[in-house]
Structure formats: structure tokens, C-alpha cells
PDB file of C-alpha atoms in Angstrom:
ATOM      1  CA  GLN P   1       0.007  -0.010   0.015  1.00 82.00           C
ATOM      2  CA  VAL P   2       1.629   3.216  -1.178  1.00 88.00           C
ATOM      3  CA  GLN P   3       1.182   6.283   1.008  1.00 93.00           C
ATOM      4  CA  LEU P   4       2.163   9.885   0.480  1.00 96.00           C
ATOM      5  CA  VAL P   5       3.417  11.933   3.392  1.00 97.00           C
ATOM      6  CA  GLU P   6       3.814  15.726   3.330  1.00 98.00           C
ATOM      7  CA  SER P   7       6.290  17.670   5.460  1.00 98.00           C
ATOM      8  CA  GLY P   8       7.589  21.182   5.860  1.00 98.00           C
ATOM      9  CA  GLY P   9       4.388  23.032   6.744  1.00 98.00           C
ATOM     10  CA  GLY P  10       3.836  25.330   9.695  1.00 98.00           C
ATOM     11  CA  LEU P  11       3.369  28.939  10.742  1.00 98.00           C
ATOM     12  CA  VAL P  12       5.168  31.686   8.857  1.00 98.00           C
ATOM     13  CA  GLN P  13       4.881  35.461   8.785  1.00 98.00           C
ATOM     14  CA  PRO P  14       3.626  37.249   5.738  1.00 98.00           C
ATOM     15  CA  GLY P  15       6.482  37.635   3.228  1.00 98.00           C
ATOM     16  CA  GLY P  16       8.173  34.544   4.536  1.00 98.00           C
ATOM     17  CA  SER P  17       9.010  31.235   2.844  1.00 98.00           C
ATOM     18  CA  LEU P  18       8.354  27.539   3.286  1.00 98.00           C
ATOM     19  CA  ARG P  19       9.392  24.423   1.413  1.00 98.00           C
ATOM     20  CA  LEU P  20       6.951  21.590   1.330  1.00 98.00           C
ATOM     21  CA  SER P  21       8.059  18.022   0.556  1.00 98.00           C
ATOM     22  CA  CYS P  22       6.132  14.924  -0.260  1.00 98.00           C
ATOM     23  CA  ALA P  23       7.566  11.403   0.007  1.00 96.00           C
ATOM     24  CA  ALA P  24       6.085   8.094  -0.965  1.00 94.00           C
ATOM     25  CA  SER P  25       6.262   4.987   1.156  1.00 89.00           C
ATOM     26  CA  GLY P  26       5.979   1.676  -0.631  1.00 84.00           C
ATOM     27  CA  SER P  27       6.853   0.584  -4.153  1.00 84.00           C
ATOM     28  CA  ILE P  28       5.925   2.698  -7.115  1.00 86.00           C
ATOM     29  CA  SER P  29       7.035   1.605 -10.546  1.00 82.00           C
ATOM     30  CA  ASN P  30       6.295   4.833 -12.391  1.00 90.00           C
ATOM     31  CA  ILE P  31       4.982   8.299 -11.600  1.00 92.00           C
ATOM     32  CA  TYR P  32       3.368  10.360 -14.240  1.00 95.00           C
ATOM     33  CA  SER P  33       2.336  13.776 -13.113  1.00 96.00           C
ATOM     34  CA  MET P  34       2.727  15.165  -9.614  1.00 98.00           C
ATOM     35  CA  ALA P  35       0.980  18.115  -8.103  1.00 98.00           C
ATOM     36  CA  TRP P  36       0.238  20.248  -5.081  1.00 98.00           C
ATOM     37  CA  TYR P  37      -3.340  21.223  -4.149  1.00 98.00           C
ATOM     38  CA  ARG P  38      -4.610  23.259  -1.249  1.00 98.00           C
ATOM     39  CA  GLN P  39      -7.891  23.740   0.611  1.00 98.00           C
ATOM     40  CA  ALA P  40      -8.657  26.789   2.701  1.00 97.00           C
ATOM     41  CA  PRO P  41     -11.322  26.705   5.418  1.00 92.00           C
ATOM     42  CA  GLY P  42     -14.758  26.823   3.814  1.00 94.00           C
ATOM     43  CA  ALA P  43     -13.342  26.584   0.324  1.00 97.00           C
ATOM     44  CA  GLN P  44     -12.983  23.863  -2.259  1.00 97.00           C
ATOM     45  CA  ARG P  45      -9.713  22.114  -2.889  1.00 97.00           C
ATOM     46  CA  GLU P  46      -7.799  23.944  -5.624  1.00 98.00           C
ATOM     47  CA  LEU P  47      -4.825  23.130  -7.796  1.00 98.00           C
ATOM     48  CA  VAL P  48      -1.690  25.062  -6.936  1.00 98.00           C
ATOM     49  CA  ALA P  49       0.955  23.559  -9.275  1.00 98.00           C
ATOM     50  CA  THR P  50       1.655  20.524 -11.400  1.00 98.00           C
ATOM     51  CA  ILE P  51       4.775  18.976 -12.852  1.00 98.00           C
ATOM     52  CA  SER P  52       4.841  16.379 -15.573  1.00 97.00           C
ATOM     53  CA  SER P  53       7.144  13.312 -15.768  1.00 94.00           C
ATOM     54  CA  GLY P  54       9.272  15.351 -18.157  1.00 94.00           C
ATOM     55  CA  GLY P  55       9.476  18.356 -15.847  1.00 95.00           C
ATOM     56  CA  SER P  56       6.961  20.667 -17.490  1.00 97.00           C
ATOM     57  CA  THR P  57       5.236  22.841 -14.920  1.00 98.00           C
ATOM     58  CA  ASN P  58       1.975  24.710 -14.614  1.00 98.00           C
ATOM     59  CA  TYR P  59       0.833  27.072 -11.862  1.00 98.00           C
ATOM     60  CA  ALA P  60      -2.373  28.611 -10.642  1.00 98.00           C
ATOM     61  CA  ASP P  61      -2.396  32.329 -11.214  1.00 98.00           C
ATOM     62  CA  SER P  62      -2.170  32.849  -7.473  1.00 97.00           C
ATOM     63  CA  ALA P  63       1.093  30.876  -7.359  1.00 98.00           C
ATOM     64  CA  LYS P  64       2.847  32.243 -10.410  1.00 98.00           C
ATOM     65  CA  GLY P  65       6.067  34.075  -9.610  1.00 98.00           C
ATOM     66  CA  ARG P  66       6.017  33.015  -5.982  1.00 98.00           C
ATOM     67  CA  PHE P  67       5.856  29.206  -5.910  1.00 98.00           C
ATOM     68  CA  THR P  68       8.098  26.672  -7.571  1.00 98.00           C
ATOM     69  CA  ILE P  69       7.260  22.984  -7.973  1.00 98.00           C
ATOM     70  CA  SER P  70      10.030  20.454  -8.527  1.00 98.00           C
ATOM     71  CA  ARG P  71      10.499  16.740  -8.431  1.00 97.00           C
ATOM     72  CA  ASP P  72      13.161  14.183  -7.777  1.00 95.00           C
ATOM     73  CA  ASN P  73      12.355  11.086  -9.746  1.00 92.00           C
ATOM     74  CA  ALA P  74      15.025   8.945  -8.143  1.00 92.00           C
ATOM     75  CA  LYS P  75      13.665   9.708  -4.677  1.00 93.00           C
ATOM     76  CA  LYS P  76      10.069   9.752  -5.869  1.00 94.00           C
ATOM     77  CA  MET P  77       9.514  13.081  -4.139  1.00 96.00           C
ATOM     78  CA  VAL P  78       7.873  16.335  -5.085  1.00 98.00           C
ATOM     79  CA  TYR P  79       8.564  19.716  -3.561  1.00 98.00           C
ATOM     80  CA  LEU P  80       6.851  23.093  -3.408  1.00 98.00           C
ATOM     81  CA  GLU P  81       9.017  26.107  -2.700  1.00 98.00           C
ATOM     82  CA  MET P  82       6.751  28.961  -1.489  1.00 98.00           C
ATOM     83  CA  ASN P  83       8.101  32.497  -1.290  1.00 98.00           C
ATOM     84  CA  SER P  84       6.481  35.837  -0.508  1.00 98.00           C
ATOM     85  CA  LEU P  85       3.739  34.101   1.373  1.00 98.00           C
ATOM     86  CA  LYS P  86       0.470  35.917   1.987  1.00 98.00           C
ATOM     87  CA  PRO P  87      -2.295  35.311   4.544  1.00 97.00           C
ATOM     88  CA  GLU P  88      -4.521  34.096   1.751  1.00 97.00           C
ATOM     89  CA  ASP P  89      -2.070  31.203   1.204  1.00 98.00           C
ATOM     90  CA  THR P  90      -3.178  29.767   4.504  1.00 98.00           C
ATOM     91  CA  ALA P  91      -4.599  26.305   3.802  1.00 98.00           C
ATOM     92  CA  VAL P  92      -4.053  22.596   4.083  1.00 98.00           C
ATOM     93  CA  TYR P  93      -1.692  21.561   1.305  1.00 98.00           C
ATOM     94  CA  TYR P  94      -1.989  18.155  -0.348  1.00 98.00           C
ATOM     95  CA  CYS P  95       0.405  16.375  -2.626  1.00 98.00           C
ATOM     96  CA  TYR P  96      -0.792  14.215  -5.500  1.00 98.00           C
ATOM     97  CA  TYR P  97       0.793  11.532  -7.645  1.00 97.00           C
ATOM     98  CA  ASN P  98      -0.701  10.080 -10.794  1.00 96.00           C
ATOM     99  CA  ILE P  99       0.595   6.497 -11.179  1.00 93.00           C
ATOM    100  CA  PRO P 100      -0.514   3.712 -13.480  1.00 90.00           C
ATOM    101  CA  GLY P 101      -4.133   2.989 -12.641  1.00 89.00           C
ATOM    102  CA  LYS P 102      -4.259   5.173  -9.532  1.00 91.00           C
ATOM    103  CA  ASN P 103      -4.382   8.660  -8.144  1.00 95.00           C
ATOM    104  CA  LEU P 104      -2.575   9.000  -4.827  1.00 96.00           C
ATOM    105  CA  TRP P 105      -3.202  11.752  -2.244  1.00 97.00           C
ATOM    106  CA  GLY P 106      -1.351  12.700   0.847  1.00 98.00           C
ATOM    107  CA  LYS P 107      -3.247  13.415   4.065  1.00 97.00           C
ATOM    108  CA  GLY P 108      -2.380  17.134   3.945  1.00 98.00           C
ATOM    109  CA  ILE P 109      -0.221  19.538   5.930  1.00 98.00           C
ATOM    110  CA  GLN P 110      -1.220  22.848   7.421  1.00 98.00           C
ATOM    111  CA  VAL P 111       0.362  26.097   6.240  1.00 98.00           C
ATOM    112  CA  THR P 112      -0.558  29.189   8.182  1.00 98.00           C
ATOM    113  CA  VAL P 113       0.592  32.631   7.144  1.00 98.00           C
ATOM    114  CA  SER P 114      -0.007  35.109   9.928  1.00 97.00           C
ATOM    115  CA  SER P 115       1.748  37.821  11.918  1.00 96.00           C
TER     116      SER P 115
END
């Protein structure tokens, strides 16, 4: 049973930075796309950034210029570097892996941007 586990969240002041990581436990033969989503209180889960198996990236407008998604295929990990954080970035962040025949989700990690 493959599980995804996020790390690196926490409380940060506006303008600060955080780096989220997502690691997979268990055996995965191949990972297609990877992504980060987030869900703020009272809101729907939204896509933040995606990265393809070849390294192509896409970002939500709210993340462009501030967030960077990257992946390490050997380690089967995905990262989200978040800079210039704003209070509206406060949410639970989830990592996502698309693997053959399955979509995998992490349990989420809290990011709170507040002074």
C-alpha cells in the first residue's frame, strides 16, 4: 500500500518562505504527473501547481512568480518552494501523484501565514 506523506508546513509570517516536501512509502514503478493542491477553510480544494514526468510545470495564477514545484524522480519526491507568502495562502496543502491505474493523495499539511 503506497502512502504519500507531506512535510515542511507550519506557521510563517507574511512575506516569509516555506518548502513543502512529499515522500512516498511503498513501491511505485512509475509516476506520471505530480501536483500540489490546497484547501482553505470553507473553500474547495484547488490546484496550486503541477509537474509532468518530463518536468513541465503549470501554476495557478495565485502561485505564479512566488511558488516553484520540482520533483526528484530517483527519490520519488515532489517539492513546493513557496516565497512571498500571503495570509490568503493559508490552507491545508496536499500532494498528489498520478501513477499507473491510480491517483494517490497525501493526508495534507497545514500552512498558516499570519503575523
